[in-house]
Amino acid sequence: MKVLYISSNHASNSTLMVEHEITELQRDAIYGVGRRMEFVFLPALPFEDVENQILVHKPDIVHISAHGEEDSLELVDTKGNPRKLTNEALRVLLAPSPPKLVYLNACDSAALAEAITDTVPYAIGTKAPITNFAARKGAVSFYRALAQGRTLSSAFTSSESTVKTLGNIETSLFRQNNEVASSPVFYEPIRLVAHFLNHKTDFPGGSANFDIGIAGCPASTIQTVFTTNDRTFLSGDDESLEEDLCSVSLDMPWSGEVWLDYAWNSWGDIKIFALLITASGEHFSVSSTLCDALTAFYQVYHQCEPAEFPTELKQAIAKLKANDGSRMRASDEESPGLRKTKSTKKLVAKKAS
């Protein structure tokens, strides 16, 4: 996901403190789970260059930080003179290469945001003057939520709550054709996901089998290594460390997913790590606990939050957390390493209820 950050303010006006907003976005919001969101920062961009920069970068989101009035934004030209950007002028700038979303971080920008949804699918604006601090924190909350793979509606709700708490100001999300039900995911982070084998949440013999995979893989992924640091998975033979602790997949992603052919077995929550390698030599690493990977699976594929999980799933996850990994096994019990059970086909199994 690419965000084009545009700021254009009169040189004598320092109240927006744009540099602080950029710093916070760089520090808190740019890095998603597993890989980097792409932010292109263009502070002090002259009005004349806005359209060209949108055409050049073709962003998913155009973020404009500026002073606003009910019917316009204030940008400056190459000579430093303020220019009013009306909704008609903004439509003209966006029309050649419309982004998915325009985020207007400006006072009284709600009417302007609503007006441009005949050109872009989504737009965000505020209904009153907004403090610099509230606006800045609201933007950081929004992009941080997107970086976590949350839907547009969920990310907006997070931002809206922040702005309302800090500035007592209402923000609004406008949709093209008022499609209230539409709430896309703009950014798919790389993250570990897991589910009980065949979706059976029982623990025969005290342990359970789990399908382990990664969602959000780059299309060019050619190798994925899964591993754990749980030492009780070791068989005691130093020559079998890789086999005991690691599983390797050479599968190419299918719809952004890579799943292991064999299920892992565990008595409780464990740490899981994964390394992805692409054809161009790029590499990405992710980590998770087994319980967090189970939670992520239902969030990604069932749009279901933990509070909405079926009772038996909640109980199974609670059991895993209570055992806190295979380390809780009796010390005199044999440690079989990563016990591998032939898995079901993931693209069928993972979507079962």
Short mmCIF file of C-alpha atoms in Angstrom, two decimals:
data_model
loop_
_atom_site.label_atom_id
_atom_site.label_comp_id
_atom_site.label_asym_id
_atom_site.label_seq_id
_atom_site.Cartn_x
_atom_site.Cartn_y
_atom_site.Cartn_z
CA MET A 1 0.00 0.00 0.00
CA LYS A 2 1.35 3.41 -0.97
CA VAL A 3 0.42 6.63 0.84
CA LEU A 4 1.25 10.02 -0.69
CA TYR A 5 1.58 12.58 2.11
CA ILE A 6 1.14 16.15 0.87
CA SER A 7 1.63 19.24 2.99
CA SER A 8 1.40 22.78 1.69
CA ASN A 9 1.25 25.66 4.14
CA HIS A 10 2.14 29.34 4.12
CA ALA A 11 5.73 29.87 5.25
CA SER A 12 4.69 32.25 8.01
CA ASN A 13 2.27 29.75 9.49
CA SER A 14 3.89 27.27 11.83
CA THR A 15 0.83 26.12 13.78
CA LEU A 16 0.34 22.83 11.96
CA MET A 17 3.73 21.49 13.05
CA VAL A 18 3.89 19.23 10.02
CA GLU A 19 7.32 17.97 10.96
CA HIS A 20 5.87 16.38 14.11
CA GLU A 21 3.16 14.60 12.14
CA ILE A 22 5.72 13.21 9.69
CA THR A 23 7.98 12.08 12.53
CA GLU A 24 5.16 10.26 14.30
CA LEU A 25 3.99 8.57 11.12
CA GLN A 26 7.53 7.42 10.40
CA ARG A 27 7.99 6.12 13.93
CA ASP A 28 4.60 4.60 14.70
CA ALA A 29 2.63 3.88 11.54
CA ILE A 30 4.83 3.08 8.57
CA TYR A 31 6.00 -0.35 9.63
CA GLY A 32 3.25 -2.90 9.26
CA VAL A 33 3.30 -6.47 10.48
CA GLY A 34 6.11 -8.21 8.63
CA ARG A 35 6.83 -5.61 5.97
CA ARG A 36 6.92 -1.92 5.29
CA MET A 37 4.06 0.29 4.21
CA GLU A 38 5.24 2.76 1.58
CA PHE A 39 4.90 6.42 2.57
CA VAL A 40 6.00 9.15 0.17
CA PHE A 41 6.42 12.40 2.11
CA LEU A 42 6.18 15.66 0.15
CA PRO A 43 6.18 18.51 2.70
CA ALA A 44 5.95 22.07 1.37
CA LEU A 45 4.67 20.83 -1.99
CA PRO A 46 3.56 23.75 -4.23
CA PHE A 47 -0.01 23.69 -5.48
CA GLU A 48 1.15 23.50 -9.10
CA ASP A 49 2.94 20.19 -8.48
CA VAL A 50 0.17 18.28 -6.71
CA GLU A 51 -1.49 16.75 -9.77
CA ASN A 52 1.81 15.63 -11.28
CA GLN A 53 2.95 13.96 -8.06
CA ILE A 54 -0.30 12.01 -7.85
CA LEU A 55 0.17 10.87 -11.45
CA VAL A 56 3.80 9.90 -10.85
CA HIS A 57 3.30 7.95 -7.62
CA LYS A 58 -0.22 6.54 -8.23
CA PRO A 59 -0.89 6.17 -4.50
CA ASP A 60 -3.63 4.14 -2.84
CA ILE A 61 -4.16 6.98 -0.36
CA VAL A 62 -3.63 10.72 -0.77
CA HIS A 63 -3.15 12.37 2.63
CA ILE A 64 -3.35 16.18 2.63
CA SER A 65 -2.28 18.10 5.72
CA ALA A 66 -3.24 21.75 5.33
CA HIS A 67 -5.38 24.55 6.68
CA GLY A 68 -9.00 24.16 5.79
CA GLU A 69 -12.26 26.07 5.55
CA GLU A 70 -15.72 24.70 4.94
CA ASP A 71 -15.44 24.85 1.15
CA SER A 72 -11.69 24.76 0.49
CA LEU A 73 -8.15 23.88 1.53
CA GLU A 74 -5.33 26.40 1.64
CA LEU A 75 -2.22 25.44 -0.32
CA VAL A 76 0.64 27.63 -1.51
CA ASP A 77 2.03 28.14 -5.00
CA THR A 78 5.68 28.15 -6.06
CA LYS A 79 5.97 31.81 -5.02
CA GLY A 80 4.67 31.10 -1.52
CA ASN A 81 1.29 32.73 -2.11
CA PRO A 82 -1.75 31.02 -0.55
CA ARG A 83 -4.25 29.43 -2.96
CA LYS A 84 -7.69 28.10 -2.16
CA LEU A 85 -8.31 24.55 -3.36
CA THR A 86 -12.08 24.13 -3.78
CA ASN A 87 -13.88 20.82 -4.17
CA GLU A 88 -14.06 21.37 -7.93
CA ALA A 89 -10.34 22.03 -8.14
CA LEU A 90 -9.58 19.00 -5.97
CA ARG A 91 -11.73 16.81 -8.22
CA VAL A 92 -9.74 17.98 -11.23
CA LEU A 93 -6.44 17.15 -9.49
CA LEU A 94 -7.61 13.66 -8.52
CA ALA A 95 -9.53 12.65 -11.64
CA PRO A 96 -6.59 11.55 -13.89
CA SER A 97 -5.42 8.94 -11.35
CA PRO A 98 -7.96 8.62 -8.52
CA PRO A 99 -6.66 7.05 -5.30
CA LYS A 100 -8.80 4.69 -3.23
CA LEU A 101 -8.99 7.16 -0.35
CA VAL A 102 -8.33 10.85 0.33
CA TYR A 103 -7.56 11.75 3.95
CA LEU A 104 -8.03 15.49 4.58
CA ASN A 105 -6.24 16.34 7.81
CA ALA A 106 -7.63 19.87 7.91
CA CYS A 107 -10.20 21.95 9.78
CA ASP A 108 -13.81 21.95 8.56
CA SER A 109 -12.99 19.50 5.77
CA ALA A 110 -16.01 17.17 6.01
CA ALA A 111 -18.04 18.94 3.31
CA LEU A 112 -15.06 18.91 0.98
CA ALA A 113 -14.44 15.21 1.67
CA GLU A 114 -18.06 14.35 0.95
CA ALA A 115 -18.04 16.36 -2.29
CA ILE A 116 -15.11 14.46 -3.82
CA THR A 117 -16.60 10.98 -3.35
CA ASP A 118 -17.98 11.22 -6.87
CA THR A 119 -14.31 11.02 -7.93
CA VAL A 120 -12.72 8.76 -5.28
CA PRO A 121 -14.29 5.77 -3.47
CA TYR A 122 -13.60 7.03 0.06
CA ALA A 123 -12.73 10.31 1.79
CA ILE A 124 -12.19 11.41 5.40
CA GLY A 125 -12.70 14.90 6.81
CA THR A 126 -13.58 16.76 10.03
CA LYS A 127 -16.71 18.74 10.85
CA ALA A 128 -15.08 21.57 12.82
CA PRO A 129 -11.74 23.20 13.59
CA ILE A 130 -9.33 20.62 14.95
CA THR A 131 -6.26 21.01 17.12
CA ASN A 132 -2.89 20.06 15.69
CA PHE A 133 -2.36 17.48 18.42
CA ALA A 134 -5.70 15.73 17.89
CA ALA A 135 -5.32 15.73 14.10
CA ARG A 136 -1.83 14.30 14.31
CA LYS A 137 -2.73 11.55 16.76
CA GLY A 138 -5.85 10.68 14.78
CA ALA A 139 -3.81 10.19 11.62
CA VAL A 140 -1.26 8.00 13.40
CA SER A 141 -4.06 5.85 14.88
CA PHE A 142 -5.60 5.43 11.43
CA TYR A 143 -2.45 4.32 9.63
CA ARG A 144 -1.32 2.12 12.49
CA ALA A 145 -4.65 0.28 12.31
CA LEU A 146 -4.36 -0.13 8.52
CA ALA A 147 -0.83 -1.50 9.00
CA GLN A 148 -2.30 -4.20 11.22
CA GLY A 149 -4.49 -5.38 8.36
CA ARG A 150 -7.72 -3.98 9.79
CA THR A 151 -10.57 -2.88 7.54
CA LEU A 152 -11.08 0.73 6.54
CA SER A 153 -14.08 1.01 8.87
CA SER A 154 -12.14 -0.42 11.80
CA ALA A 155 -9.16 1.88 11.17
CA PHE A 156 -11.46 4.89 10.89
CA THR A 157 -13.22 3.98 14.14
CA SER A 158 -9.85 3.92 15.90
CA SER A 159 -8.92 7.33 14.48
CA GLU A 160 -12.37 8.77 15.18
CA SER A 161 -12.19 7.75 18.83
CA THR A 162 -8.74 9.31 19.21
CA VAL A 163 -9.78 12.63 17.66
CA LYS A 164 -13.01 12.81 19.65
CA THR A 165 -11.22 12.10 22.92
CA LEU A 166 -8.37 14.56 22.35
CA GLY A 167 -10.18 17.30 20.48
CA ASN A 168 -13.91 16.73 21.05
CA ILE A 169 -14.31 16.88 17.27
CA GLU A 170 -16.28 14.64 14.94
CA THR A 171 -14.60 13.13 11.91
CA SER A 172 -16.47 11.53 9.04
CA LEU A 173 -15.80 8.75 6.56
CA PHE A 174 -17.64 9.24 3.27
CA ARG A 175 -18.20 6.51 0.69
CA GLN A 176 -18.95 6.70 -3.00
CA ASN A 177 -22.69 6.16 -3.55
CA ASN A 178 -23.08 5.89 0.25
CA GLU A 179 -22.09 2.22 0.18
CA VAL A 180 -22.16 1.77 3.95
CA ALA A 181 -21.53 -1.99 3.76
CA SER A 182 -18.29 -1.57 1.85
CA SER A 183 -15.21 -1.78 4.07
CA PRO A 184 -12.11 -2.97 2.24
CA VAL A 185 -8.76 -4.01 3.65
CA PHE A 186 -6.20 -1.65 2.11
CA TYR A 187 -3.11 -3.37 3.43
CA GLU A 188 -2.50 -7.09 3.86
CA PRO A 189 0.39 -7.56 6.29
CA ILE A 190 2.48 -10.70 6.39
CA ARG A 191 1.34 -12.65 9.43
CA LEU A 192 1.34 -16.14 10.81
CA VAL A 193 -2.02 -17.89 10.92
CA ALA A 194 -3.05 -21.28 12.28
CA HIS A 195 -6.09 -23.43 12.88
CA PHE A 196 -6.82 -26.73 14.57
CA LEU A 197 -6.38 -29.63 12.14
CA ASN A 198 -9.78 -30.29 10.52
CA HIS A 199 -11.05 -27.51 12.82
CA LYS A 200 -11.49 -30.00 15.67
CA THR A 201 -10.73 -28.20 18.92
CA ASP A 202 -10.18 -31.31 21.02
CA PHE A 203 -6.96 -32.44 22.72
CA PRO A 204 -6.66 -36.23 22.38
CA GLY A 205 -3.92 -37.40 24.71
CA GLY A 206 -3.51 -33.83 25.99
CA SER A 207 -2.17 -32.32 22.76
CA ALA A 208 -3.63 -31.07 19.47
CA ASN A 209 -2.55 -30.78 15.84
CA PHE A 210 -2.41 -27.44 14.06
CA ASP A 211 -2.17 -26.32 10.45
CA ILE A 212 0.42 -23.52 10.28
CA GLY A 213 0.60 -20.96 7.48
CA ILE A 214 1.34 -17.39 6.47
CA ALA A 215 -1.12 -14.90 4.99
CA GLY A 216 -0.11 -11.83 2.99
CA CYS A 217 2.95 -13.41 1.33
CA PRO A 218 4.58 -11.48 -1.53
CA ALA A 219 3.68 -13.12 -4.85
CA SER A 220 7.37 -13.75 -5.59
CA THR A 221 7.95 -15.86 -2.45
CA ILE A 222 9.91 -19.02 -3.35
CA GLN A 223 10.86 -20.42 0.06
CA THR A 224 9.41 -20.22 3.56
CA VAL A 225 11.04 -21.52 6.73
CA PHE A 226 8.95 -22.11 9.85
CA THR A 227 10.63 -22.72 13.20
CA THR A 228 10.11 -22.63 16.96
CA ASN A 229 12.52 -22.01 19.83
CA ASP A 230 10.75 -24.44 22.16
CA ARG A 231 13.60 -26.69 23.33
CA THR A 232 11.31 -29.49 24.47
CA PHE A 233 10.72 -30.17 20.79
CA LEU A 234 14.30 -31.41 20.58
CA SER A 235 14.79 -35.16 20.28
CA GLY A 236 18.17 -35.02 22.01
CA ASP A 237 20.21 -35.63 18.87
CA ASP A 238 22.18 -32.56 17.79
CA GLU A 239 22.29 -33.83 14.23
CA SER A 240 18.50 -33.57 13.96
CA LEU A 241 18.10 -29.96 15.14
CA GLU A 242 16.70 -28.77 11.81
CA GLU A 243 14.22 -31.62 11.61
CA ASP A 244 13.16 -31.19 15.23
CA LEU A 245 12.65 -27.43 15.15
CA CYS A 246 12.04 -26.45 11.51
CA SER A 247 9.70 -27.04 8.60
CA VAL A 248 10.45 -25.72 5.11
CA SER A 249 8.04 -25.01 2.26
CA LEU A 250 9.12 -24.44 -1.33
CA ASP A 251 5.54 -23.75 -2.44
CA MET A 252 4.70 -20.54 -4.24
CA PRO A 253 1.94 -18.50 -2.56
CA TRP A 254 -1.66 -19.20 -3.54
CA SER A 255 -3.80 -16.08 -3.07
CA GLY A 256 -1.03 -14.70 -0.89
CA GLU A 257 -0.89 -17.80 1.33
CA VAL A 258 1.69 -20.48 2.11
CA TRP A 259 0.68 -23.44 4.28
CA LEU A 260 2.76 -26.35 5.53
CA ASP A 261 1.93 -29.82 4.20
CA TYR A 262 2.16 -31.24 7.71
CA ALA A 263 0.43 -30.17 10.89
CA TRP A 264 2.38 -29.33 14.03
CA ASN A 265 1.53 -30.86 17.39
CA SER A 266 1.63 -29.04 20.72
CA TRP A 267 0.34 -29.29 24.28
CA GLY A 268 0.07 -25.54 24.67
CA ASP A 269 1.06 -22.09 23.44
CA ILE A 270 4.45 -21.89 21.71
CA LYS A 271 6.42 -19.27 19.81
CA ILE A 272 6.53 -19.59 16.02
CA PHE A 273 8.91 -17.78 13.67
CA ALA A 274 8.97 -17.67 9.88
CA LEU A 275 11.33 -16.38 7.21
CA LEU A 276 10.13 -15.71 3.66
CA ILE A 277 12.55 -15.43 0.74
CA THR A 278 11.53 -14.00 -2.64
CA ALA A 279 12.87 -14.65 -6.13
CA SER A 280 14.65 -11.28 -6.07
CA GLY A 281 16.45 -12.09 -2.81
CA GLU A 282 14.27 -10.01 -0.51
CA HIS A 283 13.47 -11.56 2.83
CA PHE A 284 10.78 -10.93 5.42
CA SER A 285 10.49 -12.30 8.94
CA VAL A 286 7.45 -12.63 11.16
CA SER A 287 6.81 -14.13 14.57
CA SER A 288 3.79 -15.01 16.66
CA THR A 289 2.58 -17.23 19.43
CA LEU A 290 0.39 -20.16 18.44
CA CYS A 291 -2.60 -18.57 20.18
CA ASP A 292 -2.10 -15.27 18.36
CA ALA A 293 -1.83 -17.14 15.05
CA LEU A 294 -5.11 -18.93 15.79
CA THR A 295 -6.73 -15.59 16.59
CA ALA A 296 -5.35 -14.02 13.40
CA PHE A 297 -6.79 -16.86 11.31
CA TYR A 298 -10.33 -16.12 12.43
CA GLN A 299 -9.83 -12.39 12.10
CA VAL A 300 -8.48 -12.72 8.54
CA TYR A 301 -10.74 -15.39 7.10
CA HIS A 302 -13.91 -15.07 9.16
CA GLN A 303 -13.84 -11.34 10.04
CA CYS A 304 -14.46 -12.50 13.58
CA GLU A 305 -13.03 -10.80 16.66
CA PRO A 306 -12.05 -12.81 19.78
CA ALA A 307 -15.18 -11.78 21.67
CA GLU A 308 -17.25 -13.34 18.88
CA PHE A 309 -15.37 -16.67 18.74
CA PRO A 310 -17.40 -19.86 19.30
CA THR A 311 -17.32 -21.00 22.92
CA GLU A 312 -15.38 -24.19 22.14
CA LEU A 313 -12.69 -22.17 20.33
CA LYS A 314 -12.37 -19.73 23.23
CA GLN A 315 -11.99 -22.65 25.63
CA ALA A 316 -9.38 -24.35 23.43
CA ILE A 317 -7.28 -21.17 23.16
CA ALA A 318 -7.58 -20.66 26.93
CA LYS A 319 -6.32 -24.22 27.47
CA LEU A 320 -3.30 -23.56 25.25
CA LYS A 321 -2.49 -20.35 27.11
CA ALA A 322 -2.87 -22.06 30.48
CA ASN A 323 -0.37 -24.75 29.48
CA ASP A 324 2.00 -22.09 28.12
CA GLY A 325 3.62 -24.35 25.59
CA SER A 326 5.02 -27.84 25.46
CA ARG A 327 7.42 -26.78 28.24
CA MET A 328 4.64 -27.79 30.63
CA ARG A 329 4.97 -31.48 29.72
CA ALA A 330 6.25 -33.79 32.43
CA SER A 331 10.03 -33.72 32.42
CA ASP A 332 10.28 -37.49 32.13
CA GLU A 333 8.03 -37.61 29.07
CA GLU A 334 9.60 -38.18 25.69
CA SER A 335 10.01 -35.01 23.60
CA PRO A 336 9.14 -36.05 20.05
CA GLY A 337 10.19 -32.87 18.22
CA LEU A 338 7.81 -31.29 15.73
CA ARG A 339 5.45 -34.20 15.43
CA LYS A 340 4.08 -33.93 11.92
CA THR A 341 0.67 -35.14 10.83
CA LYS A 342 -0.36 -35.12 7.19
CA SER A 343 -2.44 -31.99 6.76
CA THR A 344 -5.58 -31.42 4.79
CA LYS A 345 -5.55 -29.12 1.76
CA LYS A 346 -5.41 -25.66 3.27
CA LEU A 347 -7.43 -23.74 0.71
CA VAL A 348 -10.35 -26.02 1.51
CA ALA A 349 -9.79 -26.66 5.19
CA LYS A 350 -9.16 -23.13 6.36
CA LYS A 351 -12.45 -21.83 5.04
CA ALA A 352 -14.55 -24.45 6.79
CA SER A 353 -16.62 -23.26 9.71
#
